[in-house]
């Protein structure tokens, strides 16, 4: 919502809003040895298989405990006959094209998590199988069909189409086009958490977050801001990035990156008290956010910003974060107070959007192309809309709108459905704000399923926080730590309450 690009420079703050779209990882155990054990010492190896029927892929990894080494032993896709081919497959050179052959995110998650735990043996369970499933809202597709009354029909489960590889007709590759909701960050968080829970069910959320961040960075080959992973772990939050590690230091291993002190800050936002609802639109486009960020930061770091657009943007974002943080806008407030707060948010988001658009023009990057500006302005003009914009790095792939009530939602949906003559914007129906606070863990046992909202309302001790900052975070979350005067005492009190 606030902090696109500026979040890359600490201590710039940002506001990141979590959606209800989720990635799910389900772990099952098999105590049986594989038909052909890869090692004479069966206790020294762990076979971990990651399956996704949704993306027609199976990855099998062999981890050798004595050497802490990981090997991809099998990677396969389902034959194309099971899936209807698209009439015009996208080009692999398109920024919206993603091949899941040898998925770098899956491998980075498996490798990073196992490197952190470094199991000494397989504890008699050499075979672990994980099923991956991502909600269809992460992926673009044809607009939903509407009934005569204007309501949408029941959405069908998303299944990625398989197309022929253009260079090798006999091989197959999975075509995935995404809506820009942070699917890779959610995948990493879900997969890392599932593997971690097997080795240590009581592992702190803070550590799970760090493992997921490192895995995500390893997969991308760079250290990003981390706001997307933090949001997947903690839910909607005010976020300031961690100090990135030096990627040129090859001697710093994966585990040392996790256990080092991290100086990020992350405090939760309870959007449920503000009377807000979230709407997302897939504009059937797509942008390569990594490439966009690289170009923008090259421009900023190159000293070409003589007009101070970047500095102005930083200030506007900080002001916007403070407005969201200090204003309540809650349902219990009277109408005048709520409207005043929402109006302040609306105007500040407009200012930030204008500054971002100008920055994109100077850097020759389409952060908010003209057609997106027209769509966002038209959406914001609707009564009951708090604000609208292009999420994350911007581009042509999506639009978001925060609305106050169902009447406004209906008007926005009508505008989007008819935009550009119809068929250009798909309302991603069913998506709202995440109401569960990030990461959720479910464990099946003899007594049924135990469900834990691991991320909800949790406050983790973060390296570099002073006592004043810690007390302020406690107040923001409504936590009473009266009588505590030392930082250690506050942390102990929070541990008693289950907050860190």
Tab-separated table of N, CA and C in Angstrom, residues 292 357 359-361 363-370 393-396:
chain	number	residue	atom	x	y	z
A	292	UNK	N	12.185	-4.099	-12.834
A	292	UNK	CA	11.742	-2.729	-12.609
A	292	UNK	C	12.479	-2.115	-11.431
A	357	UNK	N	4.784	7.785	-9.846
A	357	UNK	CA	4.637	7.872	-11.301
A	357	UNK	C	5.737	8.740	-11.898
A	359	UNK	N	8.690	9.342	-10.565
A	359	UNK	CA	9.947	8.604	-10.440
A	359	UNK	C	10.079	7.596	-11.574
A	360	UNK	N	9.001	6.899	-11.882
A	360	UNK	CA	9.029	5.934	-12.971
A	360	UNK	C	9.317	6.576	-14.312
A	361	UNK	N	8.743	7.753	-14.535
A	361	UNK	CA	8.992	8.459	-15.795
A	361	UNK	C	10.460	8.850	-15.918
A	363	UNK	N	13.012	7.400	-14.447
A	363	UNK	CA	13.835	6.192	-14.550
A	363	UNK	C	13.480	5.356	-15.769
A	364	UNK	N	12.486	5.819	-16.539
A	364	UNK	CA	12.008	5.112	-17.733
A	364	UNK	C	11.511	3.715	-17.379
A	365	UNK	N	10.722	3.668	-16.316
A	365	UNK	CA	10.106	2.431	-15.847
A	365	UNK	C	8.609	2.695	-15.664
A	366	UNK	N	7.779	1.800	-16.157
A	366	UNK	CA	6.333	1.995	-16.071
A	366	UNK	C	5.760	1.614	-14.721
A	367	UNK	N	6.092	2.384	-13.678
A	367	UNK	CA	5.557	2.087	-12.345
A	367	UNK	C	4.042	2.254	-12.335
A	368	UNK	N	3.565	3.362	-12.881
A	368	UNK	CA	2.124	3.556	-13.037
A	368	UNK	C	1.857	4.095	-14.433
A	369	UNK	N	1.722	3.210	-15.414
A	369	UNK	CA	1.459	3.638	-16.790
A	369	UNK	C	0.175	4.465	-16.860
A	370	UNK	N	0.040	5.241	-17.913
A	370	UNK	CA	-1.103	6.149	-18.039
A	370	UNK	C	-2.435	5.413	-17.931
A	393	UNK	N	5.550	-3.221	-6.824
A	393	UNK	CA	6.436	-2.501	-7.739
A	393	UNK	C	5.678	-1.774	-8.828
A	394	UNK	N	4.345	-1.956	-8.875
A	394	UNK	CA	3.549	-1.286	-9.888
A	394	UNK	C	3.513	-2.052	-11.191
A	395	UNK	N	3.263	-1.341	-12.277
A	395	UNK	CA	3.177	-1.984	-13.575
A	395	UNK	C	1.744	-2.166	-14.018
A	396	UNK	N	1.552	-3.104	-14.910
A	396	UNK	CA	0.245	-3.302	-15.533
A	396	UNK	C	-0.487	-4.533	-15.026
